[in-house]
mmCIF file of C-alpha atoms in Angstrom:
data_model
loop_
_atom_site.group_PDB
_atom_site.id
_atom_site.type_symbol
_atom_site.label_atom_id
_atom_site.label_comp_id
_atom_site.label_asym_id
_atom_site.label_seq_id
_atom_site.Cartn_x
_atom_site.Cartn_y
_atom_site.Cartn_z
ATOM 1 C CA MET M 19 39.308 -6.305 6.278
ATOM 2 C CA LEU M 20 37.717 -3.035 7.331
ATOM 3 C CA ARG M 21 39.918 -1.156 4.855
ATOM 4 C CA ILE M 22 38.644 -3.360 1.994
ATOM 5 C CA LEU M 23 35.064 -2.822 3.116
ATOM 6 C CA LEU M 24 35.412 0.963 3.226
ATOM 7 C CA THR M 25 37.441 1.379 0.043
ATOM 8 C CA ILE M 26 35.969 -1.223 -2.302
ATOM 9 C CA VAL M 27 32.735 -2.850 -1.158
ATOM 10 C CA LEU M 28 30.875 0.174 0.237
ATOM 11 C CA PRO M 29 31.516 2.448 -2.787
ATOM 12 C CA LEU M 30 30.608 -0.405 -5.151
ATOM 13 C CA VAL M 31 27.330 -1.040 -3.328
ATOM 14 C CA LEU M 32 26.551 2.688 -3.336
ATOM 15 C CA TRP M 33 27.359 2.938 -7.044
ATOM 16 C CA VAL M 34 25.163 -0.054 -7.994
ATOM 17 C CA TRP M 35 22.296 1.125 -5.794
ATOM 18 C CA ALA M 36 22.391 4.682 -7.155
ATOM 19 C CA PHE M 37 22.594 3.410 -10.733
ATOM 20 C CA ILE M 38 19.554 1.149 -10.324
ATOM 21 C CA ASP M 39 17.670 3.877 -8.474
ATOM 22 C CA CYS M 40 18.463 6.312 -11.279
ATOM 23 C CA LEU M 41 17.230 3.845 -13.908
ATOM 24 C CA ILE M 42 13.913 3.032 -12.219
ATOM 25 C CA THR M 43 13.042 6.566 -11.141
ATOM 26 C CA PRO M 44 10.229 8.056 -13.276
ATOM 27 C CA GLU M 45 11.249 10.987 -15.462
ATOM 28 C CA ALA M 46 8.802 13.268 -13.613
ATOM 29 C CA GLU M 47 10.689 12.789 -10.330
ATOM 30 C CA VAL M 48 14.165 13.624 -11.673
ATOM 31 C CA LYS M 49 15.403 17.073 -10.655
ATOM 32 C CA HIS M 50 17.872 19.561 -12.134
ATOM 33 C CA LEU M 51 19.093 17.518 -15.147
ATOM 34 C CA PRO M 52 17.518 15.128 -17.665
ATOM 35 C CA LYS M 53 17.486 11.493 -16.607
ATOM 36 C CA PRO M 54 19.987 10.274 -19.283
ATOM 37 C CA ILE M 55 22.516 12.857 -18.061
ATOM 38 C CA TRP M 56 22.094 11.602 -14.480
ATOM 39 C CA VAL M 57 22.675 8.010 -15.624
ATOM 40 C CA ILE M 58 25.914 9.079 -17.348
ATOM 41 C CA ILE M 59 27.057 11.050 -14.281
ATOM 42 C CA VAL M 60 26.393 8.090 -11.975
ATOM 43 C CA LEU M 61 28.200 5.687 -14.316
ATOM 44 C CA LEU M 62 31.260 7.786 -15.148
ATOM 45 C CA PHE M 63 31.973 9.387 -11.771
ATOM 46 C CA PRO M 64 31.685 6.524 -9.272
ATOM 47 C CA PRO M 65 32.558 8.238 -6.018
ATOM 48 C CA LEU M 66 30.781 11.545 -6.671
ATOM 49 C CA GLY M 67 28.071 10.630 -9.174
ATOM 50 C CA PRO M 68 26.060 8.360 -6.866
ATOM 51 C CA ILE M 69 26.336 10.831 -4.008
ATOM 52 C CA ALA M 70 25.195 13.695 -6.257
ATOM 53 C CA TRP M 71 22.262 11.574 -7.497
ATOM 54 C CA LEU M 72 21.184 10.704 -3.974
ATOM 55 C CA LEU M 73 21.427 14.273 -2.741
ATOM 56 C CA ALA M 74 20.171 16.301 -5.702
ATOM 57 C CA GLY M 75 18.947 13.983 -8.440
ATOM 58 C CA ARG M 76 15.405 13.126 -7.441
ATOM 59 C CA GLN M 77 12.520 14.286 -5.319
ATOM 60 C CA ARG M 78 12.448 12.733 -1.874
ATOM 61 C CA GLY M 79 9.847 12.471 0.882
ATOM 62 C CA PHE M 80 6.193 13.410 0.702
ATOM 63 C CA LEU M 81 6.688 15.554 -2.400
ATOM 64 C CA ARG M 82 6.778 12.367 -4.479
ATOM 65 C CA ALA M 83 3.163 11.557 -3.562
ATOM 66 C CA GLY M 84 1.823 14.737 -5.153
ATOM 67 C CA ALA M 85 0.270 15.378 -8.511
ATOM 68 C CA PRO M 86 2.249 15.496 -11.766
ATOM 69 C CA ASP M 87 2.586 19.270 -11.465
ATOM 70 C CA GLY M 88 4.772 18.768 -8.383
ATOM 71 C CA HIS M 89 2.386 20.182 -5.790
ATOM 72 C CA PRO M 90 1.877 17.695 -2.973
ATOM 73 C CA GLY M 91 -1.696 16.811 -2.158
ATOM 74 C CA GLN M 92 -3.147 18.544 -5.200
ATOM 75 C CA SER M 93 -5.099 16.682 -7.816
ATOM 76 C CA ALA M 94 -4.419 17.570 -11.425
ATOM 77 C CA ALA M 95 -8.106 18.342 -12.083
ATOM 78 C CA GLY M 96 -8.587 20.895 -9.349
ATOM 79 C CA GLY M 97 -7.236 22.705 -6.377
ATOM 80 C CA ARG M 98 -8.374 20.243 -3.723
ATOM 81 C CA PRO M 99 -6.792 16.955 -2.790
ATOM 82 C CA GLY M 100 -8.087 13.864 -4.534
ATOM 83 C CA PRO M 101 -8.839 10.496 -2.941
ATOM 84 C CA GLY M 102 -5.749 9.043 -1.333
ATOM 85 C CA ALA M 103 -3.829 12.298 -1.682
ATOM 86 C CA PRO M 104 -1.775 13.357 1.286
ATOM 87 C CA ARG M 105 -3.379 15.794 3.680
ATOM 88 C CA GLY M 106 -0.942 17.670 5.819
ATOM 89 C CA GLY M 107 1.973 15.735 4.337
ATOM 90 C CA ARG M 108 0.596 12.288 5.216
ATOM 91 C CA PRO M 109 -1.356 9.924 2.966
ATOM 92 C CA VAL M 110 -4.856 9.012 4.074
ATOM 93 C CA ALA M 111 -5.875 5.378 4.337
ATOM 94 C CA PRO M 112 -8.952 4.443 2.260
ATOM 95 C CA ASP M 113 -11.022 3.579 5.328
ATOM 96 C CA ASP M 114 -10.299 7.054 6.770
ATOM 97 C CA ASP M 115 -11.201 8.929 3.586
ATOM 98 C CA PRO M 116 -14.887 10.015 3.641
ATOM 99 C CA GLU M 117 -14.918 10.594 -0.127
ATOM 100 C CA PHE M 118 -13.745 7.042 -0.775
ATOM 101 C CA LEU M 119 -16.270 5.567 1.629
ATOM 102 C CA ALA M 120 -19.075 7.565 0.001
ATOM 103 C CA SER M 121 -17.995 6.310 -3.422
ATOM 104 C CA LEU M 122 -18.520 2.700 -2.338
ATOM 105 C CA GLY M 123 -22.284 3.184 -2.242
ATOM 106 C CA ASN M 124 -24.789 1.656 0.131
ATOM 107 C CA GLU M 125 -26.127 -0.982 -2.273
ATOM 108 C CA SER M 126 -23.079 -3.210 -1.970
ATOM 109 C CA LEU M 127 -23.205 -2.908 1.824
ATOM 110 C CA LYS M 128 -26.893 -3.858 1.920
ATOM 111 C CA LYS M 129 -26.234 -6.869 -0.303
ATOM 112 C CA ASP M 130 -23.386 -7.982 1.951
ATOM 113 C CA ASP M 131 -25.604 -7.611 5.025
ATOM 114 C CA LYS M 132 -28.317 -9.747 3.442
ATOM 115 C CA ASP M 133 -25.777 -12.394 2.471
ATOM 116 C CA HIS M 134 -24.416 -12.458 6.025
ATOM 117 C CA GLU M 135 -27.898 -12.699 7.539
ATOM 118 C CA SER M 136 -28.868 -15.615 5.299
ATOM 119 C CA MET M 137 -25.596 -17.390 6.110
ATOM 120 C CA LEU M 138 -26.227 -16.857 9.827
ATOM 121 C CA ARG M 139 -29.755 -18.295 9.492
ATOM 122 C CA GLN M 140 -28.330 -21.360 7.725
ATOM 123 C CA TRP M 141 -25.754 -21.861 10.467
ATOM 124 C CA GLU M 142 -28.396 -21.541 13.187
ATOM 125 C CA ALA M 143 -30.668 -24.064 11.446
ATOM 126 C CA ASP M 144 -27.730 -26.449 11.034
ATOM 127 C CA LEU M 145 -26.837 -26.034 14.714
ATOM 128 C CA ARG M 146 -30.446 -26.762 15.788
ATOM 129 C CA ARG M 147 -30.502 -29.864 13.569
ATOM 130 C CA ARG M 148 -27.220 -31.154 15.018
ATOM 131 C CA GLU M 149 -28.376 -30.522 18.577
ATOM 132 C CA GLN M 150 -31.582 -32.415 17.826
ATOM 133 C CA GLU M 151 -29.574 -35.349 16.432
ATOM 134 C CA LEU M 152 -27.343 -35.409 19.530
ATOM 135 C CA ARG M 153 -30.325 -35.408 21.867
ATOM 136 C CA GLY M 154 -31.781 -38.311 19.972
ATOM 137 C CA GLY M 155 -35.146 -36.744 19.400
ATOM 138 C CA ASP M 156 -36.256 -37.369 23.054
ATOM 139 C CA GLU M 157 -37.210 -33.776 23.684
ATOM 140 C CA PRO M 158 -40.126 -31.826 22.237
ATOM 141 C CA GLU M 159 -39.648 -29.564 19.210
ATOM 142 C CA ASP M 160 -39.895 -26.301 21.166
ATOM 143 C CA GLY M 161 -36.691 -27.113 23.067
ATOM 144 C CA ARG M 162 -38.243 -27.404 26.576
ATOM 145 C CA LYS M 163 -37.339 -30.370 28.715
ATOM 146 C CA SER M 164 -40.124 -32.471 30.162
#
């Protein structure tokens, strides 16, 4: 059983995975040879083609997150990293990126705050009304007990 797994199933899985990976990889990430040549190599040389593709055929790691010119963390329009570009080899989350937060603008935040305040006022008024209904209207309007 183990012999069948190592000689037939594992190479077949590797071959299919490398072939699909080769097909879906963007042309800009393919290294050393044109993409159609890599597809042919993977298809025609099952034991070695997939291994060669996985080792040398495409860019791996944080280099893939870079700009089209291949420099990680560089935007195409200038020398400094753009929003969401990796800094120090790691991508920055939008809520940690000061440029992204500044681009949101304060107007949308002010509008959201006003919406939340009006909703809170409505909830408080509804709560007061329900409390008044539960008490049965025996107490004065200012909420003090007699």
